[in-house]
Each structure stands twice: as structure tokens, then as C-alpha cells.
XYZ file of N, CA, C and O in Angstrom:
756
model
N -27.914 -8.976 5.263
C -26.755 -9.822 5.460
C -26.016 -9.460 6.739
O -25.531 -10.334 7.437
N -25.955 -8.144 7.050
C -25.175 -7.758 8.216
C -25.784 -8.276 9.514
O -25.080 -8.522 10.477
N -27.104 -8.490 9.548
C -27.731 -8.995 10.761
C -27.448 -10.486 10.964
O -27.553 -10.982 12.077
N -27.053 -11.178 9.913
C -26.693 -12.589 10.035
C -25.508 -12.747 10.978
O -25.455 -13.689 11.761
N -24.550 -11.814 10.920
C -23.391 -11.880 11.814
C -23.821 -11.758 13.279
O -23.301 -12.467 14.140
N -24.759 -10.856 13.555
C -25.234 -10.699 14.923
C -25.993 -11.932 15.390
O -25.810 -12.409 16.509
N -26.840 -12.477 14.534
C -27.588 -13.681 14.891
C -26.641 -14.856 15.109
O -26.774 -15.609 16.072
N -25.639 -15.002 14.225
C -24.675 -16.098 14.371
C -23.909 -15.976 15.688
O -23.719 -16.966 16.398
N -23.482 -14.774 16.029
C -22.776 -14.583 17.298
C -23.688 -14.899 18.476
O -23.264 -15.532 19.446
N -24.937 -14.507 18.385
C -25.893 -14.814 19.446
C -26.121 -16.302 19.607
O -26.215 -16.819 20.716
N -26.211 -17.017 18.480
C -26.389 -18.468 18.537
C -25.176 -19.166 19.135
O -25.304 -20.207 19.775
N -23.989 -18.616 18.905
C -22.789 -19.201 19.500
C -22.753 -18.995 21.008
O -22.289 -19.850 21.757
N -23.250 -17.838 21.457
C -23.179 -17.499 22.873
C -24.359 -18.088 23.658
O -24.198 -18.532 24.793
N -25.544 -18.132 23.074
C -26.762 -18.496 23.796
C -26.721 -19.863 24.470
O -27.129 -19.984 25.624
N -26.242 -20.926 23.829
C -26.300 -22.231 24.488
C -25.279 -22.423 25.600
O -25.323 -23.410 26.317
N -24.365 -21.492 25.728
C -23.321 -21.633 26.738
C -23.883 -21.184 28.080
O -24.196 -20.026 28.264
N -23.991 -22.094 29.016
C -24.559 -21.723 30.316
C -23.852 -22.458 31.448
O -24.460 -23.164 32.226
N -22.553 -22.295 31.533
C -21.789 -22.876 32.629
C -21.878 -21.968 33.841
O -21.931 -20.753 33.723
N -21.867 -22.554 35.010
C -21.965 -21.758 36.239
C -20.674 -20.984 36.485
O -19.590 -21.478 36.226
N -20.799 -19.755 36.989
C -19.639 -18.960 37.386
C -19.076 -19.560 38.669
O -19.812 -19.841 39.597
N -17.800 -19.725 38.718
C -17.184 -20.247 39.932
C -16.578 -19.117 40.747
O -16.450 -17.994 40.278
N -16.185 -19.428 41.965
C -15.648 -18.418 42.873
C -14.314 -17.861 42.404
O -13.921 -16.772 42.797
N -13.584 -18.594 41.554
C -12.278 -18.113 41.098
C -12.372 -17.241 39.846
O -11.370 -16.912 39.237
N -13.585 -16.837 39.461
C -13.758 -15.926 38.341
C -13.916 -16.589 36.989
O -14.165 -15.917 35.998
N -13.754 -17.903 36.912
C -13.887 -18.595 35.629
C -15.343 -18.639 35.208
O -16.238 -18.711 36.041
N -15.580 -18.627 33.906
C -16.931 -18.795 33.410
C -17.208 -18.002 32.146
O -16.424 -17.173 31.720
N -18.359 -18.279 31.577
C -18.802 -17.680 30.318
C -19.652 -16.452 30.586
O -20.304 -16.343 31.621
N -19.671 -15.528 29.628
C -20.552 -14.364 29.706
C -20.981 -13.961 28.301
O -20.365 -14.320 27.300
N -22.063 -13.213 28.240
C -22.563 -12.661 26.983
C -23.094 -11.271 27.240
O -23.477 -10.942 28.374
N -23.113 -10.442 26.209
C -23.600 -9.089 26.412
C -23.972 -8.390 25.124
O -23.757 -8.906 24.023
N -24.538 -7.215 25.285
C -24.911 -6.350 24.164
C -24.375 -4.960 24.448
O -24.133 -4.594 25.609
N -24.195 -4.173 23.388
C -23.680 -2.837 23.585
C -24.014 -1.891 22.445
O -24.417 -2.303 21.360
N -23.844 -0.610 22.732
C -23.952 0.462 21.739
C -22.553 1.059 21.576
O -21.831 1.235 22.556
N -22.196 1.377 20.332
C -20.896 1.981 20.060
C -21.060 3.195 19.153
O -21.828 3.166 18.194
N -20.317 4.244 19.478
C -20.194 5.421 18.624
C -18.863 5.242 17.902
O -17.810 5.215 18.533
N -18.896 5.069 16.590
C -17.715 4.716 15.806
C -17.348 5.863 14.869
O -18.222 6.433 14.212
N -16.064 6.218 14.820
C -15.569 7.263 13.920
C -14.543 6.640 12.985
O -13.555 6.062 13.430
N -14.794 6.743 11.672
C -13.902 6.194 10.650
C -13.001 7.305 10.138
O -13.472 8.366 9.751
N -11.692 7.053 10.124
C -10.717 7.985 9.562
C -10.021 7.269 8.412
O -9.267 6.335 8.626
N -10.309 7.698 7.193
C -9.731 7.081 6.011
C -9.216 8.200 5.129
O -9.894 9.199 4.937
N -8.023 8.044 4.557
C -7.447 9.095 3.716
C -8.303 9.409 2.497
O -8.259 10.506 1.962
N -9.100 8.453 2.041
C -9.890 8.645 0.828
C -11.176 9.418 1.085
O -11.753 9.968 0.159
N -11.674 9.444 2.324
C -12.925 10.125 2.638
C -12.750 10.920 3.931
O -11.820 10.702 4.680
N -13.673 11.857 4.166
C -13.668 12.584 5.440
C -14.061 11.635 6.568
O -14.619 10.569 6.338
N -13.793 12.057 7.795
C -14.207 11.252 8.943
C -15.710 11.009 8.880
O -16.490 11.894 8.526
N -16.105 9.793 9.253
C -17.515 9.430 9.285
C -17.863 8.995 10.704
O -17.098 8.281 11.348
N -19.021 9.421 11.179
C -19.492 9.078 12.522
C -20.690 8.148 12.389
O -21.687 8.512 11.775
N -20.572 6.946 12.973
C -21.586 5.908 12.800
C -22.063 5.381 14.146
O -21.315 5.370 15.120
N -23.299 4.905 14.192
C -23.855 4.226 15.359
C -23.858 2.732 15.084
O -24.262 2.299 13.998
N -23.419 1.934 16.057
C -23.390 0.483 15.879
C -23.958 -0.206 17.119
O -23.945 0.338 18.219
N -24.446 -1.420 16.914
C -24.863 -2.306 17.990
C -23.982 -3.538 17.945
O -23.577 -3.983 16.868
N -23.686 -4.092 19.127
C -22.791 -5.242 19.175
C -23.323 -6.322 20.112
O -24.080 -6.042 21.033
N -22.885 -7.550 19.827
C -23.125 -8.705 20.688
C -21.760 -9.266 21.036
O -20.922 -9.448 20.157
N -21.544 -9.560 22.324
C -20.259 -10.062 22.797
C -20.459 -11.369 23.548
O -21.412 -11.507 24.317
N -19.556 -12.295 23.332
C -19.507 -13.527 24.108
C -18.080 -13.754 24.542
O -17.143 -13.469 23.790
N -17.886 -14.242 25.772
C -16.525 -14.421 26.236
C -16.402 -15.472 27.315
O -17.392 -15.992 27.837
N -15.159 -15.755 27.643
C -14.820 -16.718 28.673
C -13.752 -16.108 29.571
O -12.685 -15.720 29.082
N -14.050 -16.012 30.861
C -13.043 -15.604 31.832
C -12.266 -16.856 32.234
O -12.843 -17.804 32.764
N -10.967 -16.856 31.960
C -10.125 -18.000 32.315
C -9.823 -18.019 33.800
O -9.644 -19.076 34.402
N -9.735 -16.832 34.417
C -9.573 -16.644 35.858
C -9.994 -15.206 36.162
O -10.582 -14.554 35.308
N -9.693 -14.705 37.353
C -10.113 -13.350 37.708
C -9.388 -12.270 36.907
O -9.850 -11.147 36.812
N -8.231 -12.614 36.321
C -7.419 -11.606 35.645
C -7.456 -11.644 34.127
O -7.241 -10.620 33.492
N -7.687 -12.807 33.529
C -7.578 -12.930 32.075
C -8.758 -13.677 31.461
O -9.341 -14.558 32.098
N -9.049 -13.322 30.210
C -10.111 -13.970 29.475
C -9.948 -13.743 27.988
O -8.954 -13.182 27.521
N -10.942 -14.178 27.236
C -10.973 -13.993 25.782
C -12.422 -13.744 25.380
O -13.350 -14.245 26.023
N -12.609 -12.932 24.332
C -13.969 -12.676 23.887
C -14.029 -12.429 22.390
O -13.028 -12.095 21.755
N -15.239 -12.611 21.852
C -15.523 -12.322 20.457
C -16.710 -11.364 20.424
O -17.652 -11.514 21.208
N -16.619 -10.359 19.566
C -17.679 -9.367 19.431
C -18.064 -9.242 17.963
O -17.199 -9.159 17.099
N -19.361 -9.235 17.698
C -19.878 -8.981 16.357
C -20.681 -7.692 16.408
O -21.490 -7.497 17.320
N -20.427 -6.794 15.458
C -21.117 -5.502 15.443
C -21.607 -5.192 14.037
O -21.020 -5.637 13.044
N -22.671 -4.416 13.978
C -23.189 -3.944 12.699
C -23.712 -2.520 12.870
O -24.099 -2.128 13.974
N -23.694 -1.775 11.780
C -24.161 -0.395 11.829
C -25.670 -0.308 11.883
O -26.378 -1.092 11.258
N -26.180 0.642 12.664
C -27.613 0.908 12.723
C -27.923 2.311 12.207
O -29.064 2.725 12.190
N -26.897 3.000 11.792
C -27.052 4.331 11.210
C -25.896 4.589 10.271
O -24.920 3.842 10.249
N -26.028 5.597 9.444
C -24.943 5.936 8.519
C -24.651 7.423 8.625
O -25.345 8.154 9.309
N -23.597 7.846 7.948
C -23.199 9.247 7.948
C -23.111 9.714 6.507
O -22.542 9.019 5.656
N -23.676 10.873 6.228
C -23.722 11.399 4.864
C -22.977 12.722 4.770
O -22.921 13.487 5.731
N -22.421 12.968 3.578
C -21.826 14.259 3.256
C -22.356 14.696 1.895
O -22.690 13.872 1.054
N -22.429 16.003 1.696
C -22.874 16.550 0.413
C -22.080 17.819 0.153
O -22.204 18.800 0.891
N -21.229 17.788 -0.881
C -20.389 18.935 -1.225
C -20.846 19.619 -2.501
O -20.092 20.329 -3.134
N -22.075 19.402 -2.922
C -22.570 20.012 -4.149
C -22.358 19.097 -5.347
O -23.307 18.632 -5.949
N -21.099 18.837 -5.707
C -20.835 17.961 -6.852
C -20.460 16.542 -6.398
O -20.087 15.707 -7.199
N -20.571 16.285 -5.089
C -20.212 14.989 -4.537
C -21.079 14.730 -3.308
O -21.203 15.594 -2.439
N -21.687 13.563 -3.263
C -22.472 13.173 -2.086
C -22.203 11.701 -1.805
O -22.064 10.900 -2.735
N -22.104 11.358 -0.525
C -21.815 9.972 -0.163
C -22.429 9.638 1.188
O -22.613 10.512 2.035
N -22.714 8.354 1.366
C -23.257 7.831 2.612
C -22.429 6.611 2.993
O -22.243 5.704 2.189
N -21.895 6.582 4.230
C -21.060 5.479 4.701
C -21.777 4.721 5.811
O -22.408 5.334 6.671
N -21.659 3.394 5.796
C -22.247 2.559 6.841
C -21.299 1.398 7.163
O -20.433 1.040 6.363
N -21.470 0.832 8.341
C -20.718 -0.357 8.744
C -21.555 -1.573 8.415
O -22.647 -1.751 8.945
N -21.043 -2.441 7.515
C -21.743 -3.688 7.222
C -21.536 -4.693 8.345
O -22.483 -5.310 8.808
N -20.277 -4.883 8.754
C -19.995 -5.773 9.882
C -18.611 -5.491 10.460
O -17.764 -4.904 9.800
N -18.438 -5.933 11.685
C -17.132 -5.940 12.331
C -17.128 -7.101 13.306
O -18.076 -7.285 14.075
N -16.089 -7.911 13.256
C -15.940 -9.040 14.170
C -14.579 -8.927 14.834
O -13.560 -8.877 14.155
N -14.567 -8.869 16.166
C -13.338 -8.739 16.942
C -13.089 -10.022 17.730
O -14.025 -10.585 18.301
N -11.839 -10.440 17.777
C -11.404 -11.520 18.657
C -10.309 -10.918 19.536
O -9.287 -10.462 19.022
N -10.539 -10.912 20.861
C -9.653 -10.172 21.769
C -9.278 -10.993 22.996
O -10.097 -11.747 23.518
N -8.059 -10.782 23.454
C -7.660 -11.207 24.779
C -8.035 -10.098 25.743
O -7.978 -8.918 25.394
N -8.444 -10.446 26.964
C -8.948 -9.466 27.934
C -8.166 -9.588 29.238
O -7.947 -10.696 29.735
N -7.753 -8.452 29.797
C -7.134 -8.402 31.120
C -8.018 -7.561 32.037
O -8.515 -6.513 31.630
N -8.227 -8.044 33.259
C -9.031 -7.346 34.270
C -8.112 -6.960 35.426
O -7.391 -7.797 35.945
N -8.165 -5.682 35.821
C -7.369 -5.207 36.957
C -8.340 -4.636 37.984
O -8.918 -3.564 37.766
N -8.548 -5.340 39.110
C -9.473 -4.843 40.129
C -8.932 -3.573 40.802
O -7.765 -3.524 41.165
N -9.802 -2.561 40.934
C -9.393 -1.349 41.658
C -10.324 -1.060 42.824
O -10.018 -0.221 43.656
N -11.451 -1.749 42.885
C -12.383 -1.674 44.012
C -13.165 -2.986 44.030
O -13.009 -3.813 43.122
N -14.002 -3.175 45.040
C -14.713 -4.445 45.175
C -15.528 -4.804 43.930
O -15.531 -5.940 43.494
N -16.185 -3.834 43.322
C -17.038 -4.106 42.157
C -16.531 -3.471 40.866
O -17.179 -3.560 39.838
N -15.385 -2.806 40.913
C -14.888 -2.045 39.769
C -13.554 -2.600 39.272
O -12.624 -2.774 40.041
N -13.503 -2.872 37.964
C -12.277 -3.338 37.307
C -11.912 -2.400 36.175
O -12.788 -1.902 35.471
N -10.627 -2.189 35.973
C -10.141 -1.603 34.728
C -9.909 -2.769 33.776
O -9.537 -3.870 34.205
N -10.136 -2.544 32.488
C -9.946 -3.616 31.511
C -9.033 -3.144 30.392
O -9.007 -1.964 30.038
N -8.302 -4.085 29.854
C -7.483 -3.864 28.672
C -7.713 -5.022 27.720
O -7.822 -6.174 28.158
N -7.824 -4.725 26.446
C -8.062 -5.765 25.447
C -7.112 -5.552 24.278
O -6.802 -4.424 23.914
N -6.691 -6.654 23.686
C -5.841 -6.602 22.505
C -6.210 -7.757 21.601
O -6.391 -8.883 22.070
N -6.347 -7.479 20.300
C -6.729 -8.541 19.389
C -6.751 -8.087 17.946
O -6.104 -7.114 17.566
N -7.534 -8.797 17.160
C -7.641 -8.538 15.728
C -9.117 -8.400 15.363
O -9.989 -8.980 16.020
N -9.369 -7.611 14.328
C -10.735 -7.349 13.890
C -10.839 -7.512 12.382
O -9.912 -7.188 11.643
N -11.975 -8.024 11.932
C -12.318 -8.042 10.518
C -13.490 -7.079 10.351
O -14.448 -7.138 11.117
N -13.409 -6.170 9.365
C -14.428 -5.142 9.223
C -14.784 -4.940 7.758
O -14.035 -5.312 6.849
N -15.961 -4.328 7.538
C -16.365 -3.937 6.189
C -17.250 -2.692 6.273
O -18.316 -2.729 6.891
N -16.771 -1.605 5.700
C -17.537 -0.374 5.560
C -17.978 -0.254 4.104
O -17.269 -0.672 3.196
N -19.138 0.335 3.890
C -19.624 0.567 2.533
C -19.930 2.050 2.365
O -20.581 2.652 3.218
N -19.434 2.631 1.274
C -19.739 4.017 0.928
C -20.424 4.024 -0.427
O -19.907 3.472 -1.390
N -21.611 4.621 -0.486
C -22.359 4.765 -1.739
C -22.622 6.242 -1.970
O -22.830 6.992 -1.012
N -22.616 6.644 -3.230
C -22.901 8.039 -3.515
C -22.840 8.340 -4.987
O -22.944 7.460 -5.836
N -22.654 9.618 -5.285
C -22.530 10.058 -6.672
C -21.534 11.211 -6.734
O -21.290 11.897 -5.753
N -20.959 11.387 -7.903
C -20.027 12.481 -8.136
C -20.319 13.072 -9.514
O -20.631 12.349 -10.460
N -20.239 14.391 -9.623
C -20.400 15.086 -10.890
C -19.119 15.876 -11.126
O -18.922 16.950 -10.551
N -18.180 15.332 -11.944
C -16.866 15.943 -12.109
C -16.900 17.360 -12.689
O -16.029 18.163 -12.395
N -17.900 17.665 -13.514
C -18.016 19.005 -14.110
C -19.493 19.285 -14.342
O -20.308 18.371 -14.449
N -19.842 20.566 -14.447
C -21.250 20.931 -14.591
C -21.862 20.433 -15.897
O -23.065 20.239 -15.981
N -21.035 20.223 -16.938
C -21.563 19.747 -18.212
C -21.505 18.218 -18.333
O -21.784 17.670 -19.395
N -21.166 17.517 -17.259
C -21.079 16.055 -17.254
C -22.123 15.507 -16.290
O -22.316 16.044 -15.195
N -22.794 14.443 -16.690
C -23.799 13.818 -15.826
C -23.150 13.232 -14.576
O -22.017 12.767 -14.608
N -23.917 13.263 -13.489
C -23.436 12.657 -12.242
C -23.336 11.143 -12.405
O -24.129 10.523 -13.112
N -22.340 10.572 -11.764
C -22.125 9.128 -11.823
C -22.183 8.562 -10.404
O -21.589 9.102 -9.481
N -22.867 7.436 -10.289
C -22.946 6.767 -8.997
C -21.714 5.914 -8.742
O -21.031 5.486 -9.672
N -21.430 5.678 -7.476
C -20.317 4.805 -7.120
C -20.641 4.061 -5.837
O -21.528 4.441 -5.073
N -19.925 2.987 -5.652
C -20.029 2.182 -4.431
C -18.627 1.695 -4.094
O -17.948 1.107 -4.929
N -18.195 1.963 -2.879
C -16.860 1.560 -2.438
C -16.982 0.678 -1.201
O -17.646 1.037 -0.243
N -16.346 -0.485 -1.244
C -16.295 -1.377 -0.090
C -14.904 -1.268 0.521
O -13.910 -1.505 -0.162
N -14.824 -0.879 1.767
C -13.560 -0.793 2.497
C -13.570 -1.924 3.520
O -14.297 -1.866 4.507
N -12.812 -2.981 3.253
C -12.800 -4.107 4.183
C -11.381 -4.594 4.393
O -10.492 -4.326 3.602
N -11.188 -5.285 5.490
C -9.875 -5.804 5.800
C -9.771 -6.214 7.245
O -10.773 -6.430 7.931
N -8.535 -6.291 7.708
C -8.238 -6.672 9.082
C -7.539 -5.520 9.782
O -6.827 -4.748 9.149
N -7.735 -5.448 11.076
C -7.123 -4.390 11.877
C -6.644 -4.963 13.207
O -7.240 -5.897 13.739
N -5.570 -4.386 13.720
C -5.155 -4.642 15.091
C -6.030 -3.763 15.966
O -6.242 -2.582 15.664
N -6.554 -4.319 17.046
C -7.466 -3.579 17.914
C -6.953 -3.582 19.346
O -6.465 -4.601 19.834
N -7.051 -2.436 20.007
C -6.692 -2.312 21.419
C -7.724 -1.484 22.143
O -8.207 -0.485 21.608
N -8.086 -1.903 23.339
C -9.124 -1.203 24.091
C -8.695 -0.979 25.539
O -8.039 -1.820 26.143
N -9.077 0.157 26.081
C -8.982 0.429 27.510
C -10.393 0.759 27.987
O -11.158 1.400 27.276
N -10.732 0.271 29.169
C -12.085 0.503 29.645
C -12.226 0.180 31.114
O -11.243 -0.033 31.833
N -13.465 0.111 31.542
C -13.796 -0.211 32.925
C -15.095 -0.997 32.935
O -15.910 -0.891 32.019
N -15.252 -1.812 33.986
C -16.491 -2.550 34.167
C -16.897 -2.471 35.633
O -16.048 -2.493 36.522
N -18.200 -2.349 35.851
C -18.728 -2.239 37.199
C -19.783 -3.320 37.394
O -20.726 -3.429 36.609
N -19.623 -4.136 38.428
C -20.554 -5.224 38.720
C -21.771 -4.688 39.461
O -21.653 -4.225 40.595
N -22.937 -4.731 38.817
C -24.184 -4.337 39.470
C -24.624 -5.415 40.452
O -25.125 -5.121 41.536
N -24.451 -6.683 40.035
C -24.724 -7.852 40.874
C -23.596 -8.851 40.614
O -22.666 -8.560 39.860
N -23.695 -10.034 41.185
C -22.683 -11.052 40.922
C -22.684 -11.511 39.471
O -21.669 -11.977 38.964
N -23.819 -11.381 38.787
C -23.938 -11.872 37.407
C -24.107 -10.789 36.351
O -24.043 -11.070 35.164
N -24.340 -9.547 36.745
C -24.643 -8.476 35.792
C -23.621 -7.351 35.913
O -23.397 -6.821 37.000
N -23.007 -6.990 34.774
C -21.938 -5.989 34.749
C -22.209 -4.965 33.653
O -22.630 -5.331 32.557
N -21.969 -3.691 33.944
C -21.974 -2.666 32.900
C -20.519 -2.351 32.582
O -19.653 -2.390 33.449
N -20.270 -2.074 31.298
C -18.898 -1.754 30.907
C -18.893 -0.603 29.916
O -19.879 -0.325 29.243
N -17.761 0.079 29.869
C -17.553 1.180 28.936
C -16.091 1.142 28.509
O -15.241 0.664 29.262
N -15.820 1.614 27.291
C -14.434 1.594 26.847
C -14.200 2.378 25.577
O -15.133 2.789 24.883
N -12.924 2.582 25.307
C -12.450 3.221 24.077
C -11.589 2.195 23.336
O -10.670 1.619 23.921
N -11.906 1.960 22.064
C -11.158 0.993 21.252
C -10.598 1.693 20.021
O -11.306 2.444 19.354
N -9.334 1.416 19.726
C -8.668 1.959 18.542
C -8.363 0.804 17.595
O -7.882 -0.243 18.022
N -8.655 0.992 16.309
C -8.422 -0.013 15.276
C -7.477 0.577 14.234
O -7.717 1.674 13.733
N -6.426 -0.161 13.894
C -5.466 0.266 12.876
C -5.401 -0.803 11.801
O -4.985 -1.935 12.064
N -5.827 -0.447 10.581
C -5.876 -1.399 9.479
C -4.524 -2.031 9.188
O -3.518 -1.342 9.100
N -4.506 -3.359 9.046
C -3.276 -4.088 8.748
C -2.932 -3.961 7.268
O -1.809 -3.654 6.902
N -3.917 -4.173 6.421
C -3.668 -4.193 4.979
C -4.291 -3.000 4.255
O -4.364 -2.976 3.041
N -4.765 -2.007 4.997
C -5.342 -0.801 4.404
C -4.878 0.405 5.215
O -4.259 0.258 6.264
N -5.212 1.605 4.733
C -4.884 2.817 5.493
C -6.029 3.232 6.409
O -6.021 4.316 6.967
N -7.006 2.354 6.581
C -8.171 2.673 7.398
C -7.840 2.624 8.881
O -7.213 1.689 9.360
N -8.268 3.645 9.591
C -8.192 3.696 11.041
C -9.575 4.089 11.544
O -10.248 4.901 10.925
N -10.005 3.495 12.637
C -11.258 3.905 13.241
C -11.199 3.630 14.729
O -10.344 2.892 15.211
N -12.086 4.287 15.461
C -12.142 4.082 16.894
C -13.584 4.122 17.356
O -14.460 4.607 16.648
N -13.807 3.569 18.543
C -15.154 3.521 19.094
C -15.147 3.938 20.556
O -14.172 3.736 21.274
N -16.245 4.518 20.968
C -16.594 4.704 22.370
C -17.805 3.809 22.584
O -18.757 3.872 21.800
N -17.758 2.955 23.604
C -18.847 2.004 23.753
C -19.334 1.936 25.184
O -18.623 2.266 26.131
N -20.573 1.495 25.324
C -21.174 1.196 26.608
C -22.012 -0.064 26.409
O -22.615 -0.260 25.349
N -21.989 -0.941 27.414
C -22.723 -2.186 27.262
C -23.063 -2.821 28.597
O -22.710 -2.298 29.667
N -23.736 -3.938 28.500
C -24.093 -4.709 29.679
C -23.796 -6.177 29.393
O -23.998 -6.644 28.269
N -23.265 -6.876 30.410
C -22.900 -8.292 30.264
C -23.531 -9.109 31.374
O -23.676 -8.646 32.502
N -23.863 -10.342 31.010
C -24.458 -11.296 31.960
C -23.572 -12.517 32.027
O -23.212 -13.088 31.012
N -23.208 -12.929 33.245
C -22.440 -14.150 33.441
C -23.397 -15.334 33.449
O -24.501 -15.253 33.967
N -22.924 -16.453 32.892
C -23.744 -17.676 32.855
C -23.177 -18.724 33.767
O -22.013 -18.793 33.990
């Protein structure tokens, strides 16, 4: 199911092929890898690997908007003897406003602000006492978060850009907080 989100985002971005104009307007799409750390009061920090697909529109040289769909490609496990759990990212969808600040001919600093919908899943077992059988559990942590990112992008060519950034997510309706370090590549259409 989680790959459906990535395919859907790709289908939304793929048919868009407007030419980039000299004033910076135009569509772009990209892929990326993210190192994600989940901080939740109910569980220890979890470190996850994710892949993302991004599609966006530059309104001008300074501002744009984008949507990103991400899913986990790895999980993080803990084992405390009487408790074991594995956490994974089922999906995350971000909708962000983007600001570009040029600092060199091919280098921009970027800032993003928006909202995210996410779903983490934790599965495991717990054995409350040595004379009690272990019991399995499954916890779904999902909701919405305010998201903010700072980063940079470097234009390899007029149409190809590499980007990197740090994003912080603060749950709106939950106590979940998580952040990502990401690197990706984008193609202008």
C-alpha cells in the first residue's frame, strides 16, 4: 500500500512537461533519499531510511510550491529482553511553499514551510512478567505535522539540480516529532 503513494505522486508529476522560462517559472520533479529520526514520548528514538518523490512548480525565481511523497525502505528495531519492537514509515506526504535565495550563480539557499500527513507503524511483543506469555502489539502513529526545512540546491546544468536539506516536523494533533536529513536530484521540465 505504501508504494501506491509513490506511484500516485509519480503519475501526477510525470505528464507535466512545460518548458522552463528565463524568469524561473516552470515545473520540476525529483527523487531523494532521507535519513529520518522519530522522537515520540511513547517509544525510543527510531532511525529510518526513506525514499521520496517530489513534484513542484516554481512561480518565479524566488518562490514556488511542491508536494513530496515518501515511504520507508527500512525499519528500526529494539529489543530489551521483555520487549521488542520494529518501527517503519508507511507514508508521508508534504505540501510546502518554497523560497529560493540565490547566493552564487548556481547555488541557492532554500526554505520551505508547510504541512505533512504521516503514518508510522510499530509492531512487536511485550512480556510483562516471566510467568506471563508474551503478547503481540501493533501501534499506528498517524496525523498531521507542521513542517519546516532549510537547505541548499546546486544547479549541475540548466535543467538538473542536486539538493540537500534538514526538515523538522512537529505533530499538530499528536506528541510525535521527527526530522530528516535528505539529499536528492531534481529535473526541470
